[in-house]
Amino acid sequence: HTLRACLDTMPEAHRAAFVLRDVQEWSMAAVCAHLGVTPTHVSVMAHRARAHLHARWPAAERGLAPS
């Protein structure tokens, strides 16, 4: 699995929240305005996206030692 493949398997809103906040480092206000949701909703969607990636993207491919 590649990062792109894992991103492609998650809901669009979760992917957008994750990419805008964690990858592109947009401010919370900018992400909220772009997606039309509250800060709480952005946080929840980004958290779910990170959990999705953690479950589907092998640790070795993320550059992490196996746990």
PDB file of N, CA and C in Angstrom:
ATOM      1  N   HIS A   1       0.833  -1.189   0.000  1.00  0.00           N
ATOM      2  CA  HIS A   1       0.000   0.000   0.000  1.00  0.00           C
ATOM      3  C   HIS A   1       0.879   1.254   0.000  1.00  0.00           C
ATOM      4  N   THR A   2       0.471   2.204  -0.751  1.00  0.00           N
ATOM      5  CA  THR A   2       1.137   3.495  -0.720  1.00  0.00           C
ATOM      6  C   THR A   2       0.261   4.476   0.046  1.00  0.00           C
ATOM      7  N   LEU A   3       0.843   5.587   0.420  1.00  0.00           N
ATOM      8  CA  LEU A   3       0.055   6.614   1.099  1.00  0.00           C
ATOM      9  C   LEU A   3      -1.126   7.025   0.230  1.00  0.00           C
ATOM     10  N   ARG A   4      -0.884   7.231  -1.043  1.00  0.00           N
ATOM     11  CA  ARG A   4      -1.949   7.653  -1.959  1.00  0.00           C
ATOM     12  C   ARG A   4      -3.084   6.630  -1.987  1.00  0.00           C
ATOM     13  N   ALA A   5      -2.731   5.351  -2.055  1.00  0.00           N
ATOM     14  CA  ALA A   5      -3.752   4.300  -2.085  1.00  0.00           C
ATOM     15  C   ALA A   5      -4.582   4.314  -0.804  1.00  0.00           C
ATOM     16  N   CYS A   6      -3.930   4.525   0.327  1.00  0.00           N
ATOM     17  CA  CYS A   6      -4.657   4.589   1.598  1.00  0.00           C
ATOM     18  C   CYS A   6      -5.564   5.813   1.649  1.00  0.00           C
ATOM     19  N   LEU A   7      -5.055   6.945   1.181  1.00  0.00           N
ATOM     20  CA  LEU A   7      -5.882   8.158   1.156  1.00  0.00           C
ATOM     21  C   LEU A   7      -7.108   7.964   0.270  1.00  0.00           C
ATOM     22  N   ASP A   8      -6.936   7.243  -0.822  1.00  0.00           N
ATOM     23  CA  ASP A   8      -8.034   7.027  -1.756  1.00  0.00           C
ATOM     24  C   ASP A   8      -9.154   6.158  -1.191  1.00  0.00           C
ATOM     25  N   THR A   9      -8.886   5.423  -0.112  1.00  0.00           N
ATOM     26  CA  THR A   9      -9.902   4.535   0.464  1.00  0.00           C
ATOM     27  C   THR A   9     -10.733   5.199   1.549  1.00  0.00           C
ATOM     28  N   MET A  10     -10.408   6.433   1.917  1.00  0.00           N
ATOM     29  CA  MET A  10     -11.164   7.085   2.988  1.00  0.00           C
ATOM     30  C   MET A  10     -12.181   8.064   2.418  1.00  0.00           C
ATOM     31  N   PRO A  11     -13.174   8.408   3.213  1.00  0.00           N
ATOM     32  CA  PRO A  11     -14.170   9.374   2.744  1.00  0.00           C
ATOM     33  C   PRO A  11     -13.505  10.703   2.345  1.00  0.00           C
ATOM     34  N   GLU A  12     -14.036  11.330   1.328  1.00  0.00           N
ATOM     35  CA  GLU A  12     -13.468  12.575   0.805  1.00  0.00           C
ATOM     36  C   GLU A  12     -13.308  13.653   1.875  1.00  0.00           C
ATOM     37  N   ALA A  13     -14.311  13.826   2.720  1.00  0.00           N
ATOM     38  CA  ALA A  13     -14.246  14.866   3.749  1.00  0.00           C
ATOM     39  C   ALA A  13     -13.114  14.597   4.739  1.00  0.00           C
ATOM     40  N   HIS A  14     -12.925  13.333   5.116  1.00  0.00           N
ATOM     41  CA  HIS A  14     -11.840  12.986   6.038  1.00  0.00           C
ATOM     42  C   HIS A  14     -10.484  13.241   5.374  1.00  0.00           C
ATOM     43  N   ARG A  15     -10.373  12.836   4.128  1.00  0.00           N
ATOM     44  CA  ARG A  15      -9.129  13.046   3.378  1.00  0.00           C
ATOM     45  C   ARG A  15      -8.816  14.539   3.276  1.00  0.00           C
ATOM     46  N   ALA A  16      -9.835  15.340   2.957  1.00  0.00           N
ATOM     47  CA  ALA A  16      -9.631  16.786   2.822  1.00  0.00           C
ATOM     48  C   ALA A  16      -9.184  17.396   4.142  1.00  0.00           C
ATOM     49  N   ALA A  17      -9.840  17.045   5.233  1.00  0.00           N
ATOM     50  CA  ALA A  17      -9.461  17.586   6.543  1.00  0.00           C
ATOM     51  C   ALA A  17      -8.024  17.215   6.890  1.00  0.00           C
ATOM     52  N   PHE A  18      -7.653  15.971   6.656  1.00  0.00           N
ATOM     53  CA  PHE A  18      -6.297  15.509   6.955  1.00  0.00           C
ATOM     54  C   PHE A  18      -5.261  16.215   6.089  1.00  0.00           C
ATOM     55  N   VAL A  19      -5.488  16.238   4.793  1.00  0.00           N
ATOM     56  CA  VAL A  19      -4.503  16.836   3.880  1.00  0.00           C
ATOM     57  C   VAL A  19      -4.354  18.335   4.148  1.00  0.00           C
ATOM     58  N   LEU A  20      -5.461  19.025   4.306  1.00  0.00           N
ATOM     59  CA  LEU A  20      -5.368  20.466   4.525  1.00  0.00           C
ATOM     60  C   LEU A  20      -4.704  20.810   5.860  1.00  0.00           C
ATOM     61  N   ARG A  21      -5.061  20.099   6.925  1.00  0.00           N
ATOM     62  CA  ARG A  21      -4.506  20.397   8.252  1.00  0.00           C
ATOM     63  C   ARG A  21      -3.102  19.824   8.434  1.00  0.00           C
ATOM     64  N   ASP A  22      -2.922  18.540   8.161  1.00  0.00           N
ATOM     65  CA  ASP A  22      -1.682  17.857   8.524  1.00  0.00           C
ATOM     66  C   ASP A  22      -0.611  17.887   7.445  1.00  0.00           C
ATOM     67  N   VAL A  23      -1.008  17.940   6.203  1.00  0.00           N
ATOM     68  CA  VAL A  23      -0.025  17.925   5.112  1.00  0.00           C
ATOM     69  C   VAL A  23       0.278  19.350   4.648  1.00  0.00           C
ATOM     70  N   GLN A  24      -0.767  20.097   4.324  1.00  0.00           N
ATOM     71  CA  GLN A  24      -0.563  21.448   3.818  1.00  0.00           C
ATOM     72  C   GLN A  24      -0.476  22.495   4.931  1.00  0.00           C
ATOM     73  N   GLU A  25      -0.771  22.079   6.166  1.00  0.00           N
ATOM     74  CA  GLU A  25      -0.654  22.923   7.357  1.00  0.00           C
ATOM     75  C   GLU A  25      -1.491  24.202   7.289  1.00  0.00           C
ATOM     76  N   TRP A  26      -2.702  24.072   6.775  1.00  0.00           N
ATOM     77  CA  TRP A  26      -3.624  25.202   6.771  1.00  0.00           C
ATOM     78  C   TRP A  26      -4.054  25.472   8.208  1.00  0.00           C
ATOM     79  N   SER A  27      -4.433  26.701   8.485  1.00  0.00           N
ATOM     80  CA  SER A  27      -4.970  27.037   9.801  1.00  0.00           C
ATOM     81  C   SER A  27      -6.337  26.371   9.963  1.00  0.00           C
ATOM     82  N   MET A  28      -6.738  26.198  11.221  1.00  0.00           N
ATOM     83  CA  MET A  28      -8.055  25.615  11.484  1.00  0.00           C
ATOM     84  C   MET A  28      -9.137  26.489  10.861  1.00  0.00           C
ATOM     85  N   ALA A  29      -9.004  27.811  10.999  1.00  0.00           N
ATOM     86  CA  ALA A  29     -10.013  28.723  10.440  1.00  0.00           C
ATOM     87  C   ALA A  29     -10.132  28.568   8.925  1.00  0.00           C
ATOM     88  N   ALA A  30      -8.993  28.422   8.243  1.00  0.00           N
ATOM     89  CA  ALA A  30      -9.016  28.270   6.789  1.00  0.00           C
ATOM     90  C   ALA A  30      -9.675  26.955   6.380  1.00  0.00           C
ATOM     91  N   VAL A  31      -9.377  25.879   7.092  1.00  0.00           N
ATOM     92  CA  VAL A  31      -9.983  24.579   6.775  1.00  0.00           C
ATOM     93  C   VAL A  31     -11.485  24.632   7.019  1.00  0.00           C
ATOM     94  N   CYS A  32     -11.881  25.224   8.135  1.00  0.00           N
ATOM     95  CA  CYS A  32     -13.314  25.352   8.439  1.00  0.00           C
ATOM     96  C   CYS A  32     -14.040  26.129   7.347  1.00  0.00           C
ATOM     97  N   ALA A  33     -13.456  27.228   6.923  1.00  0.00           N
ATOM     98  CA  ALA A  33     -14.081  28.044   5.885  1.00  0.00           C
ATOM     99  C   ALA A  33     -14.156  27.279   4.569  1.00  0.00           C
ATOM    100  N   HIS A  34     -13.086  26.578   4.225  1.00  0.00           N
ATOM    101  CA  HIS A  34     -13.039  25.833   2.958  1.00  0.00           C
ATOM    102  C   HIS A  34     -14.047  24.682   2.945  1.00  0.00           C
ATOM    103  N   LEU A  35     -14.156  23.958   4.061  1.00  0.00           N
ATOM    104  CA  LEU A  35     -15.051  22.799   4.121  1.00  0.00           C
ATOM    105  C   LEU A  35     -16.457  23.154   4.599  1.00  0.00           C
ATOM    106  N   GLY A  36     -16.612  24.338   5.181  1.00  0.00           N
ATOM    107  CA  GLY A  36     -17.925  24.749   5.667  1.00  0.00           C
ATOM    108  C   GLY A  36     -18.387  23.996   6.903  1.00  0.00           C
ATOM    109  N   VAL A  37     -17.436  23.671   7.782  1.00  0.00           N
ATOM    110  CA  VAL A  37     -17.766  22.926   9.000  1.00  0.00           C
ATOM    111  C   VAL A  37     -17.118  23.606  10.205  1.00  0.00           C
ATOM    112  N   THR A  38     -17.454  23.137  11.395  1.00  0.00           N
ATOM    113  CA  THR A  38     -16.926  23.701  12.634  1.00  0.00           C
ATOM    114  C   THR A  38     -15.533  23.149  12.934  1.00  0.00           C
ATOM    115  N   PRO A  39     -14.788  23.833  13.809  1.00  0.00           N
ATOM    116  CA  PRO A  39     -13.480  23.315  14.215  1.00  0.00           C
ATOM    117  C   PRO A  39     -13.558  21.904  14.828  1.00  0.00           C
ATOM    118  N   THR A  40     -14.598  21.661  15.592  1.00  0.00           N
ATOM    119  CA  THR A  40     -14.762  20.324  16.180  1.00  0.00           C
ATOM    120  C   THR A  40     -14.898  19.273  15.088  1.00  0.00           C
ATOM    121  N   HIS A  41     -15.675  19.577  14.076  1.00  0.00           N
ATOM    122  CA  HIS A  41     -15.888  18.629  12.978  1.00  0.00           C
ATOM    123  C   HIS A  41     -14.578  18.394  12.216  1.00  0.00           C
ATOM    124  N   VAL A  42     -13.809  19.452  11.972  1.00  0.00           N
ATOM    125  CA  VAL A  42     -12.507  19.287  11.310  1.00  0.00           C
ATOM    126  C   VAL A  42     -11.605  18.378  12.143  1.00  0.00           C
ATOM    127  N   SER A  43     -11.558  18.614  13.442  1.00  0.00           N
ATOM    128  CA  SER A  43     -10.715  17.795  14.323  1.00  0.00           C
ATOM    129  C   SER A  43     -11.123  16.330  14.294  1.00  0.00           C
ATOM    130  N   VAL A  44     -12.420  16.086  14.335  1.00  0.00           N
ATOM    131  CA  VAL A  44     -12.925  14.703  14.312  1.00  0.00           C
ATOM    132  C   VAL A  44     -12.580  14.036  12.975  1.00  0.00           C
ATOM    133  N   MET A  45     -12.798  14.745  11.874  1.00  0.00           N
ATOM    134  CA  MET A  45     -12.513  14.157  10.558  1.00  0.00           C
ATOM    135  C   MET A  45     -11.018  13.892  10.382  1.00  0.00           C
ATOM    136  N   ALA A  46     -10.174  14.814  10.820  1.00  0.00           N
ATOM    137  CA  ALA A  46      -8.724  14.608  10.709  1.00  0.00           C
ATOM    138  C   ALA A  46      -8.284  13.439  11.584  1.00  0.00           C
ATOM    139  N   HIS A  47      -8.854  13.327  12.778  1.00  0.00           N
ATOM    140  CA  HIS A  47      -8.524  12.207  13.661  1.00  0.00           C
ATOM    141  C   HIS A  47      -8.934  10.873  13.023  1.00  0.00           C
ATOM    142  N   ARG A  48     -10.108  10.820  12.454  1.00  0.00           N
ATOM    143  CA  ARG A  48     -10.569   9.590  11.796  1.00  0.00           C
ATOM    144  C   ARG A  48      -9.689   9.248  10.593  1.00  0.00           C
ATOM    145  N   ALA A  49      -9.239  10.273   9.875  1.00  0.00           N
ATOM    146  CA  ALA A  49      -8.343  10.029   8.737  1.00  0.00           C
ATOM    147  C   ALA A  49      -7.007   9.458   9.210  1.00  0.00           C
ATOM    148  N   ARG A  50      -6.449  10.019  10.289  1.00  0.00           N
ATOM    149  CA  ARG A  50      -5.182   9.493  10.826  1.00  0.00           C
ATOM    150  C   ARG A  50      -5.353   8.055  11.312  1.00  0.00           C
ATOM    151  N   ALA A  51      -6.469   7.760  11.963  1.00  0.00           N
ATOM    152  CA  ALA A  51      -6.731   6.391  12.428  1.00  0.00           C
ATOM    153  C   ALA A  51      -6.860   5.444  11.236  1.00  0.00           C
ATOM    154  N   HIS A  52      -7.509   5.897  10.192  1.00  0.00           N
ATOM    155  CA  HIS A  52      -7.667   5.103   8.964  1.00  0.00           C
ATOM    156  C   HIS A  52      -6.289   4.783   8.367  1.00  0.00           C
ATOM    157  N   LEU A  53      -5.440   5.803   8.273  1.00  0.00           N
ATOM    158  CA  LEU A  53      -4.093   5.589   7.734  1.00  0.00           C
ATOM    159  C   LEU A  53      -3.292   4.639   8.605  1.00  0.00           C
ATOM    160  N   HIS A  54      -3.372   4.840   9.909  1.00  0.00           N
ATOM    161  CA  HIS A  54      -2.621   3.986  10.828  1.00  0.00           C
ATOM    162  C   HIS A  54      -3.023   2.517  10.674  1.00  0.00           C
ATOM    163  N   ALA A  55      -4.300   2.275  10.457  1.00  0.00           N
ATOM    164  CA  ALA A  55      -4.803   0.901  10.335  1.00  0.00           C
ATOM    165  C   ALA A  55      -4.471   0.267   8.989  1.00  0.00           C
ATOM    166  N   ARG A  56      -4.294   1.075   7.943  1.00  0.00           N
ATOM    167  CA  ARG A  56      -4.157   0.526   6.595  1.00  0.00           C
ATOM    168  C   ARG A  56      -2.794   0.702   5.941  1.00  0.00           C
ATOM    169  N   TRP A  57      -1.981   1.603   6.477  1.00  0.00           N
ATOM    170  CA  TRP A  57      -0.670   1.854   5.871  1.00  0.00           C
ATOM    171  C   TRP A  57       0.374   1.204   6.750  1.00  0.00           C
ATOM    172  N   PRO A  58       1.038   0.140   6.290  1.00  0.00           N
ATOM    173  CA  PRO A  58       1.983  -0.607   7.123  1.00  0.00           C
ATOM    174  C   PRO A  58       3.078   0.286   7.719  1.00  0.00           C
ATOM    175  N   ALA A  59       3.435  -0.023   8.977  1.00  0.00           N
ATOM    176  CA  ALA A  59       4.429   0.770   9.704  1.00  0.00           C
ATOM    177  C   ALA A  59       5.761   0.836   8.963  1.00  0.00           C
ATOM    178  N   ALA A  60       6.173  -0.250   8.342  1.00  0.00           N
ATOM    179  CA  ALA A  60       7.446  -0.271   7.632  1.00  0.00           C
ATOM    180  C   ALA A  60       7.456   0.739   6.482  1.00  0.00           C
ATOM    181  N   GLU A  61       6.320   0.905   5.832  1.00  0.00           N
ATOM    182  CA  GLU A  61       6.229   1.859   4.726  1.00  0.00           C
ATOM    183  C   GLU A  61       6.155   3.297   5.220  1.00  0.00           C
ATOM    184  N   ARG A  62       5.758   3.470   6.500  1.00  0.00           N
ATOM    185  CA  ARG A  62       5.737   4.802   7.077  1.00  0.00           C
ATOM    186  C   ARG A  62       7.098   5.163   7.644  1.00  0.00           C
ATOM    187  N   GLY A  63       8.055   4.242   7.559  1.00  0.00           N
ATOM    188  CA  GLY A  63       9.388   4.497   8.095  1.00  0.00           C
ATOM    189  C   GLY A  63       9.485   4.250   9.589  1.00  0.00           C
ATOM    190  N   LEU A  64       8.561   3.463  10.126  1.00  0.00           N
ATOM    191  CA  LEU A  64       8.544   3.172  11.552  1.00  0.00           C
ATOM    192  C   LEU A  64       8.934   1.716  11.811  1.00  0.00           C
ATOM    193  N   ALA A  65       9.563   1.491  12.939  1.00  0.00           N
ATOM    194  CA  ALA A  65       9.885   0.109  13.328  1.00  0.00           C
ATOM    195  C   ALA A  65       8.596  -0.581  13.725  1.00  0.00           C
ATOM    196  N   PRO A  66       8.479  -1.867  13.432  1.00  0.00           N
ATOM    197  CA  PRO A  66       7.267  -2.609  13.838  1.00  0.00           C
ATOM    198  C   PRO A  66       7.121  -2.613  15.353  1.00  0.00           C
ATOM    199  N   SER A  67       5.885  -2.528  15.803  1.00  0.00           N
ATOM    200  CA  SER A  67       5.657  -2.522  17.263  1.00  0.00           C
ATOM    201  C   SER A  67       5.450  -3.918  17.797  1.00  0.00           C
TER     202      SER A  67
END
